[in-house]
Amino acid sequence: QVQLVESGGGLVQAGGSLRLSCAASGTIFTTTMAWYRQAPGKQREPVAIITSSGTSTNYADSVKGRFTISINSAKNTVYLQMNSLKPEDTAVYYCNSLSLDFSWGQGTRVTVSS
């Protein structure tokens, strides 16, 4: 059973940056991966998607131009570079495949203060 472990979250002021990491316990990167987030009182939503080759990415409109997803297949790790953070980015961030093939990890909490 592949396990996903997210890390890198924290408290940051608006305009700041964070880099999230998602490490997998096994080889998973034959599939399209994604970062999701769940804000308080809201449904979990995908914010960034990357193909297994890393050659194609896609972003939610709310994060486009500020977030960058990348992948290191050799390390079974997916990253999310978050710049120009806004209070509305406050959420718990998770990774998973786009087709939700794996069990959810514990997520990593991001809090952006105004």
Short mmCIF file of C-alpha atoms in Angstrom, two decimals:
data_model
loop_
_atom_site.label_atom_id
_atom_site.label_comp_id
_atom_site.label_asym_id
_atom_site.label_seq_id
_atom_site.Cartn_x
_atom_site.Cartn_y
_atom_site.Cartn_z
CA GLN A 1 0.00 0.00 0.00
CA VAL A 2 1.53 3.27 -1.10
CA GLN A 3 1.56 5.96 1.54
CA LEU A 4 1.70 9.67 0.84
CA VAL A 5 3.34 12.04 3.31
CA GLU A 6 2.91 15.77 2.85
CA SER A 7 5.14 18.33 4.54
CA GLY A 8 6.29 21.93 4.33
CA GLY A 9 3.22 23.78 5.53
CA GLY A 10 3.21 26.49 8.15
CA LEU A 11 2.19 30.00 9.06
CA VAL A 12 3.21 32.74 6.66
CA GLN A 13 2.25 36.34 6.06
CA ALA A 14 0.41 37.38 2.95
CA GLY A 15 2.84 37.76 0.08
CA GLY A 16 5.14 35.09 1.44
CA SER A 17 6.16 31.75 0.02
CA LEU A 18 6.14 28.11 1.01
CA ARG A 19 7.31 24.92 -0.66
CA LEU A 20 5.30 21.80 -0.03
CA SER A 21 6.57 18.26 -0.57
CA CYS A 22 4.71 15.00 -1.06
CA ALA A 23 6.79 11.88 -0.60
CA ALA A 24 5.47 8.48 -1.64
CA SER A 25 6.54 5.24 -0.02
CA GLY A 26 6.55 3.42 -3.33
CA THR A 27 6.76 4.02 -7.02
CA ILE A 28 3.63 5.86 -7.99
CA PHE A 29 4.64 8.24 -10.67
CA THR A 30 3.27 6.38 -13.62
CA THR A 31 0.15 8.41 -13.22
CA THR A 32 -0.86 12.03 -13.22
CA MET A 33 -0.45 13.55 -9.78
CA ALA A 34 -2.14 16.52 -8.18
CA TRP A 35 -2.10 18.79 -5.19
CA TYR A 36 -5.46 19.35 -3.51
CA ARG A 37 -6.54 21.67 -0.75
CA GLN A 38 -9.40 21.81 1.67
CA ALA A 39 -10.26 25.09 3.30
CA PRO A 40 -12.39 25.22 6.45
CA GLY A 41 -15.99 24.49 5.62
CA LYS A 42 -15.25 23.77 1.97
CA GLN A 43 -14.81 20.71 -0.19
CA ARG A 44 -11.41 19.41 -1.16
CA GLU A 45 -10.40 20.70 -4.57
CA PRO A 46 -7.48 20.14 -6.93
CA VAL A 47 -5.25 23.17 -7.39
CA ALA A 48 -2.34 21.84 -9.44
CA ILE A 49 -1.85 18.84 -11.71
CA ILE A 50 1.25 17.33 -13.30
CA THR A 51 1.74 14.42 -15.64
CA SER A 52 4.12 11.64 -14.64
CA SER A 53 6.69 12.89 -17.12
CA GLY A 54 6.47 16.38 -15.67
CA THR A 55 6.02 17.85 -19.10
CA SER A 56 2.45 19.05 -18.67
CA THR A 57 0.88 20.98 -15.82
CA ASN A 58 -2.43 22.61 -15.12
CA TYR A 59 -3.62 24.96 -12.40
CA ALA A 60 -6.81 26.20 -10.87
CA ASP A 61 -7.52 29.78 -11.86
CA SER A 62 -7.20 30.85 -8.23
CA VAL A 63 -3.52 29.85 -8.08
CA LYS A 64 -2.39 30.29 -11.67
CA GLY A 65 0.76 32.36 -11.91
CA ARG A 66 1.52 31.96 -8.21
CA PHE A 67 1.87 28.20 -7.66
CA THR A 68 4.20 25.81 -9.47
CA ILE A 69 3.95 22.03 -9.32
CA SER A 70 6.95 19.85 -10.08
CA ILE A 71 7.93 16.23 -9.79
CA ASN A 72 11.06 14.25 -9.04
CA SER A 73 10.24 10.73 -10.14
CA ALA A 74 13.56 9.36 -8.95
CA LYS A 75 12.68 10.47 -5.43
CA ASN A 76 8.95 9.70 -5.73
CA THR A 77 8.26 13.24 -4.62
CA VAL A 78 5.93 15.95 -5.86
CA TYR A 79 6.44 19.57 -4.92
CA LEU A 80 4.26 22.66 -4.80
CA GLN A 81 6.02 26.01 -4.79
CA MET A 82 3.60 28.63 -3.53
CA ASN A 83 4.44 32.28 -3.99
CA SER A 84 2.50 35.49 -3.35
CA LEU A 85 0.35 33.69 -0.84
CA LYS A 86 -3.04 35.13 0.04
CA PRO A 87 -5.24 34.59 3.10
CA GLU A 88 -7.65 32.65 0.88
CA ASP A 89 -4.91 30.07 0.29
CA THR A 90 -5.31 28.99 3.90
CA ALA A 91 -6.16 25.29 3.85
CA VAL A 92 -4.88 21.80 4.45
CA TYR A 93 -2.97 20.66 1.39
CA TYR A 94 -2.88 17.07 0.18
CA CYS A 95 -1.41 15.21 -2.75
CA ASN A 96 -2.86 12.24 -4.59
CA SER A 97 -3.18 11.01 -8.11
CA LEU A 98 -5.72 12.79 -10.26
CA SER A 99 -7.82 9.64 -10.24
CA LEU A 100 -7.47 9.26 -6.45
CA ASP A 101 -5.71 5.92 -6.66
CA PHE A 102 -4.15 6.20 -3.22
CA SER A 103 -5.26 6.68 0.34
CA TRP A 104 -5.12 10.25 1.55
CA GLY A 105 -2.20 11.33 3.69
CA GLN A 106 -2.51 13.53 6.73
CA GLY A 107 -2.01 16.68 4.70
CA THR A 108 0.00 19.73 5.61
CA ARG A 109 -1.64 22.87 6.97
CA VAL A 110 -0.98 26.23 5.39
CA THR A 111 -2.10 29.35 7.18
CA VAL A 112 -1.71 32.74 5.54
CA SER A 113 -2.18 35.77 7.75
CA SER A 114 -3.24 39.16 6.40
#
